[in-house]
Structure formats: C-alpha cells, structure tokens
CSV table of C-alpha atoms in Angstrom, one decimal:
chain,number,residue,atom,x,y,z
A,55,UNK,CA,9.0,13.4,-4.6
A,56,UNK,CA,7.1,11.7,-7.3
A,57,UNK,CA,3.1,10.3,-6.2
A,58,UNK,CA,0.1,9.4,-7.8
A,59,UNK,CA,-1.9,12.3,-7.8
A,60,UNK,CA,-5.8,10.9,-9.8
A,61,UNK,CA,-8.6,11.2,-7.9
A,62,UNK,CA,-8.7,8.4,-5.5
A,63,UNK,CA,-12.5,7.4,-5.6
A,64,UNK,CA,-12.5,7.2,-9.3
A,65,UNK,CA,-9.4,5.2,-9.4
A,66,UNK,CA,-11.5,2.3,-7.3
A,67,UNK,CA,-13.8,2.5,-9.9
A,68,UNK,CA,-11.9,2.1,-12.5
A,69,UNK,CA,-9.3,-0.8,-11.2
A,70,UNK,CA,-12.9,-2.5,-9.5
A,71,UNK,CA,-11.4,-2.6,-6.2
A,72,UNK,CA,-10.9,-0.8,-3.2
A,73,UNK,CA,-7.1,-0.1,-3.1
A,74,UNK,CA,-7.1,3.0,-1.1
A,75,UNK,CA,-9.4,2.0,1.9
A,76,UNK,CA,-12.1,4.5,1.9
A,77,UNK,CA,-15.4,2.5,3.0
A,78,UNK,CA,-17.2,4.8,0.7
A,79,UNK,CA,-14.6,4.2,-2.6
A,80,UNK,CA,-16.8,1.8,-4.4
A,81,UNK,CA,-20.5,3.2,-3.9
A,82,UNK,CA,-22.4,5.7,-6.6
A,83,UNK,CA,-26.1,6.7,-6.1
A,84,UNK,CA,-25.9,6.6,-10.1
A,85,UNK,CA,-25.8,3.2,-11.2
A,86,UNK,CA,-25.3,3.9,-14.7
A,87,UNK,CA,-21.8,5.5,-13.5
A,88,UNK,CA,-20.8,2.9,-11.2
A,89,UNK,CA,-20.0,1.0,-14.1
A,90,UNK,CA,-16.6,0.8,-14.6
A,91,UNK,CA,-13.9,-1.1,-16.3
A,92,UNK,CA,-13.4,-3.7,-13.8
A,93,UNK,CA,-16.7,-4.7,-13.8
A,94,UNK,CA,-16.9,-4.8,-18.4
A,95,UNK,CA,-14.6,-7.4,-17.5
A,96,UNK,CA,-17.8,-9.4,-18.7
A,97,UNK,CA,-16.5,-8.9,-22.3
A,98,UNK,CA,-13.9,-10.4,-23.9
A,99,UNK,CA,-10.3,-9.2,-22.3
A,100,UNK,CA,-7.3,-10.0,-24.0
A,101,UNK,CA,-4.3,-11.5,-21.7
A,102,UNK,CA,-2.6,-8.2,-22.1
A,103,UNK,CA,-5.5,-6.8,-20.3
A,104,UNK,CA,-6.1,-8.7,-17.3
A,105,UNK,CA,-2.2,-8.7,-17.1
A,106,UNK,CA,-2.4,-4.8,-17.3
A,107,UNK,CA,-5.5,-4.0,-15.0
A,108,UNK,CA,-3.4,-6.6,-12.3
A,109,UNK,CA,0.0,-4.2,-12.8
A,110,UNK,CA,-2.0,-1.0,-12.3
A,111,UNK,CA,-3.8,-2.3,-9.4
A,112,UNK,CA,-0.3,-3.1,-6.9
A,113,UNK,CA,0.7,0.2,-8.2
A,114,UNK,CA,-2.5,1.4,-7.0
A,115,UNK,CA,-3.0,-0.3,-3.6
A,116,UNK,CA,0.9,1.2,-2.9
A,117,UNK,CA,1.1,4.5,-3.9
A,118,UNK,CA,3.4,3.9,-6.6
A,119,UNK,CA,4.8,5.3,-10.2
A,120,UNK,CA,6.0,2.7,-13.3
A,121,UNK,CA,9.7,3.4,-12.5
A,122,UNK,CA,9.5,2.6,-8.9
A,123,UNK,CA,7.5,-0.8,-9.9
A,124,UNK,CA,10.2,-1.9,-12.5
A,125,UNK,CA,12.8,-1.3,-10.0
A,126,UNK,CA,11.3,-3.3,-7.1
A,127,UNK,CA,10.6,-5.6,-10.0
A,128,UNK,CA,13.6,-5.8,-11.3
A,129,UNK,CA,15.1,-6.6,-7.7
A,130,UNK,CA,12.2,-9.7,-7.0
A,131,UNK,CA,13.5,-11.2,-10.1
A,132,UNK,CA,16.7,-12.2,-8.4
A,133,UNK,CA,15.1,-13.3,-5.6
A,134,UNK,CA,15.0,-17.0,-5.0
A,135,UNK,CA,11.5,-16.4,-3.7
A,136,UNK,CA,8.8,-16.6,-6.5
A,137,UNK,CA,9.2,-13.4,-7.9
A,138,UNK,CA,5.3,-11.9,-7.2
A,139,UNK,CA,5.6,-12.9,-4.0
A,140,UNK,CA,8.9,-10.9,-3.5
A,141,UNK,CA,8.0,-8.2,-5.1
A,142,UNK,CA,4.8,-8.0,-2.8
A,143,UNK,CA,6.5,-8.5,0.2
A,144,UNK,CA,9.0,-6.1,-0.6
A,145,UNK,CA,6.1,-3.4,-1.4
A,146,UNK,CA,4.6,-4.2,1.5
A,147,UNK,CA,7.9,-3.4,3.9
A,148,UNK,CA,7.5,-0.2,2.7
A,149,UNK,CA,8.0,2.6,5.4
A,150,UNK,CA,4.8,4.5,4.0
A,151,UNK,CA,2.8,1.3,4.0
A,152,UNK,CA,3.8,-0.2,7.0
A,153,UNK,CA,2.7,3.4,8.6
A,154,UNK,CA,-0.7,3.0,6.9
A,155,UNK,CA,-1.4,-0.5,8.0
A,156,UNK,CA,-0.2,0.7,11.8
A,157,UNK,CA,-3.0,2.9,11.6
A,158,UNK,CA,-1.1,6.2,12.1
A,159,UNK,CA,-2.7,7.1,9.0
A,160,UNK,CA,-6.0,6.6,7.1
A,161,UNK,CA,-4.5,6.5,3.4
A,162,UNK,CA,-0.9,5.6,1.5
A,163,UNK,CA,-1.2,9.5,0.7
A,164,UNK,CA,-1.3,10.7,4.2
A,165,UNK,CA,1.0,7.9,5.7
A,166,UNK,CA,3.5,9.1,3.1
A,167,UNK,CA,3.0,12.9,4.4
A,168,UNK,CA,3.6,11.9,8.0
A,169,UNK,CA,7.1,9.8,6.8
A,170,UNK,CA,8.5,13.0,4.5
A,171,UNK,CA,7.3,15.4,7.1
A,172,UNK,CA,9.6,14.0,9.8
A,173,UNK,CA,7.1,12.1,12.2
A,174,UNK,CA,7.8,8.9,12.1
A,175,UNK,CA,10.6,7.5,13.6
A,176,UNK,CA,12.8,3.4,12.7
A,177,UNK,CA,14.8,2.2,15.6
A,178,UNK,CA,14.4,6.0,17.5
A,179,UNK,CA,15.6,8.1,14.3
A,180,UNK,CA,14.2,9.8,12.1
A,181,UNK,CA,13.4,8.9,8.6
A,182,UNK,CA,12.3,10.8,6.0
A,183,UNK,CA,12.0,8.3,3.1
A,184,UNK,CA,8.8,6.7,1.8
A,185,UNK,CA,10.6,3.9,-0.3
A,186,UNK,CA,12.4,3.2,2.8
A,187,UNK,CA,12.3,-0.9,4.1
A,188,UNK,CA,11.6,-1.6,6.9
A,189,UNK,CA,13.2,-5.0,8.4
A,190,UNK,CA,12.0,-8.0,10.7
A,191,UNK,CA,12.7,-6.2,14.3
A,192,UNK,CA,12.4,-2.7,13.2
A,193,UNK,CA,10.5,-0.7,15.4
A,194,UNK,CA,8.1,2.3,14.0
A,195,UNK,CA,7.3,5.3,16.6
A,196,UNK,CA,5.5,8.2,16.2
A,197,UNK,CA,7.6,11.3,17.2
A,198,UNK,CA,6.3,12.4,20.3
A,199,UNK,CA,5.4,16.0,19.2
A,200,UNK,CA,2.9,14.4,16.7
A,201,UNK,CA,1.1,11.9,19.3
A,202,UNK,CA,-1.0,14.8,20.7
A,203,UNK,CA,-2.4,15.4,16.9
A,204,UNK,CA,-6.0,14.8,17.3
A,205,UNK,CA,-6.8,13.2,14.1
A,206,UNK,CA,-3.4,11.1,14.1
A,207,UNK,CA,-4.7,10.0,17.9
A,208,UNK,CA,-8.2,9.3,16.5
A,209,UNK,CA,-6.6,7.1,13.7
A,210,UNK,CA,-4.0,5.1,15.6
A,211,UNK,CA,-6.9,4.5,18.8
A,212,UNK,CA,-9.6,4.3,16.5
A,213,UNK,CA,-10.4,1.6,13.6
A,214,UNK,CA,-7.8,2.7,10.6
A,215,UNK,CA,-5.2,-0.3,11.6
A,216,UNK,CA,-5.4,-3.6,9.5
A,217,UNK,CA,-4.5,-5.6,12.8
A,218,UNK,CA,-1.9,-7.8,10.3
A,219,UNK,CA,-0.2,-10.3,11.8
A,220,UNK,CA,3.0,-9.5,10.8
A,221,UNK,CA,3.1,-6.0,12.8
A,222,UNK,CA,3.1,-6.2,16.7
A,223,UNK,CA,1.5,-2.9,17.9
A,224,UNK,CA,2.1,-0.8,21.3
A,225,UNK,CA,-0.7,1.5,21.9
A,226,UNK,CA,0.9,2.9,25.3
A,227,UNK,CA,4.0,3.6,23.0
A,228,UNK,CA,2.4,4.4,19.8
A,229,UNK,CA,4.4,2.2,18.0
A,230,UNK,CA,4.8,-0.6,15.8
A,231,UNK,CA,7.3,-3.8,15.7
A,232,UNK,CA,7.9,-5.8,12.5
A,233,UNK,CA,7.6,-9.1,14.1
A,234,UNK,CA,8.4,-11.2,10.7
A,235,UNK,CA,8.5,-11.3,7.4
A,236,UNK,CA,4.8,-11.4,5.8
A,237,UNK,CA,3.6,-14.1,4.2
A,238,UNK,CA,1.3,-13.6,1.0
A,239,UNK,CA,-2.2,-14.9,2.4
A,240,UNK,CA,-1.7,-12.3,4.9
A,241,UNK,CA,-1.8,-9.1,3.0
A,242,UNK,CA,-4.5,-7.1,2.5
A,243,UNK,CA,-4.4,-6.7,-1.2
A,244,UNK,CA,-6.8,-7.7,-4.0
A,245,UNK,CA,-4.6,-8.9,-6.8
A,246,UNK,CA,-3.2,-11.8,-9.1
A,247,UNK,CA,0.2,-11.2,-8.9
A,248,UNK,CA,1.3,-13.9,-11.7
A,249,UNK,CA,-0.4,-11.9,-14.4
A,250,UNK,CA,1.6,-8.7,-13.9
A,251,UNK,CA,4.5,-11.3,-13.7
A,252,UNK,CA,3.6,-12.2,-16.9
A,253,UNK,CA,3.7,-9.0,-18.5
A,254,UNK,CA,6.9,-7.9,-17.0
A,255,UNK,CA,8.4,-11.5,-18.0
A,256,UNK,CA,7.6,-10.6,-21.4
C-alpha cells in the first residue's frame, strides 16, 4: 500500500498549515527555521505556484499520492457538482479519514493502520481498504477486540474527534454514523480548492 512517508512536522512547515493535526506542528524555538515556504509567500508567486502549494496541501491534509489525486480528480470532473467541491467531498468520505475525524485515531497515518489492520468495521464487516467510501447511512465501529486498546480508548473518549456535523457519534457503541453528505463550509481543511482546479484544468 502506497503512503506519504516525509516527516510530518516539517511538511506543516513547508505547506504553512497544519494538515496533520498535531497542536505542536507549526511551532519552532528557532525563528530563523520556522520560516518556511508558505510564509515567503510575501514574494512574488507565480499562478503555477499558489495553484501548486493548494494541490500539495489536499494531498497533504488526506494522506494521499499524485495518482490517487488524479483519479478522484478525474472522477469530480464528471460530477455535476462543482468539481473542487466533489473532489473534497469525495476525499473526505474516505474510510481512513472518516476514522480520523471519529476520533479513533489521532493522525491520517494511524487511522489508516487501524482500517488495513482489520479494526474497523462498515455496516458490521470488516474492511480493510483505506480508499474505501463511505456512504450517507454507513455506520463505522470499532471491532470489539480493539475497544479495550488504551490509547485507541484515550483517543476516541478524549479530545482527537473534530465533532463534524456530518458524523453522528455513539460513545456507548464506539461508533460513528454518516448522517449526510458534507457540505464544504464544514470541513476542516485549509485550502483553495479552485486553484488546484486550475492546474488540473490545464
């Protein structure tokens, strides 16, 4: 299975915002190294640029490759939806993502371990795949086995949930319910859509 593998921290810096949700992702005692290529967006940027740094940063915030982008891409365009919001929304309905914002993980990477693993299961089975969408009524549950895990516990009781509209949570049941289809004020995502639009549009 194919997954981003840079240093996470320095990948905040870089793209200037937090897309992996560490509280500590954007803060350097050295303030000579906290500058970063987001923030010598200052200079002059060519289109291609800002069109660029907006790809690289939904590829960031969901854990995924160039290939897997042009396909979802490539499947937003026929959409009759406008085609960034599609292709957000479609991101979003991700198994692995929808497992992150439940809060039975802290990170894409780890909520993406629990899916391959075998702990997470859609409907009462089993699913294995990441890339795997989720639709409106769908019901995420941790496998039973895995609800005892102390730091799985800690994350899905604790503070790691986004508390997103769009996701009906069952604490008693550790669970989750796609209630509806998101809407793209309501994700939690940094980004200007149109621009990496653009530069697929080209």
């Amino acid at each position: 299975m194919a997954t981003r593998r840079e240093p996470r921290f320095k990948l905040c810096r870089h793209l200037g915002v937090n897309v992996c949700g560490h509280p500590k992702a954007l803060k350097r005692t050295d303030s000579k190294k906290n500058t970063n290529s987001a923030a010598r967006m200052g200079q002059k940027v060519s289109q291609y640029g800002l069109q660029l740094l907006e790809k690289q940063k939904i590829k960031a915030y969901y854990g995924i490759l160039e290939r897997q982008f042009a396909r979802y891409f490539s499947e937003a365009s026929k959409s009759d939806e406008m085609t960034g919001v599609a292709l957000l929304k479609a991101l979003e309905c991700r198994l692995d993502n929808l497992v992150y914002r439940t809060g039975f993980a802290r990170s894409i990477r780890q909520a993406r371990q629990l899916v391959t693993h075998g702990h997470i299961l859609v409907n009462g089975s089993k699913v294995d795949i990441p890339s795997y969408g989720v639709k409106v009524n769908d019901v995420i549950t941790l496998k039973e086995k895995t609800r005892t895990n102390p730091l799985i516990d800690a994350n899905f009781n604790g503070l790691a949930s986004f508390n997103v509209p769009y996701l009906e949570t069952d604490k008693a049941q550790f669970s989750a319910k796609l209630v509806r289809e998101p809407m793209r004020e309501e994700l939690p995502i940094d980004v200007t859509e149109i621009l990496a639009v653009e530069l697929y549009s080209k």
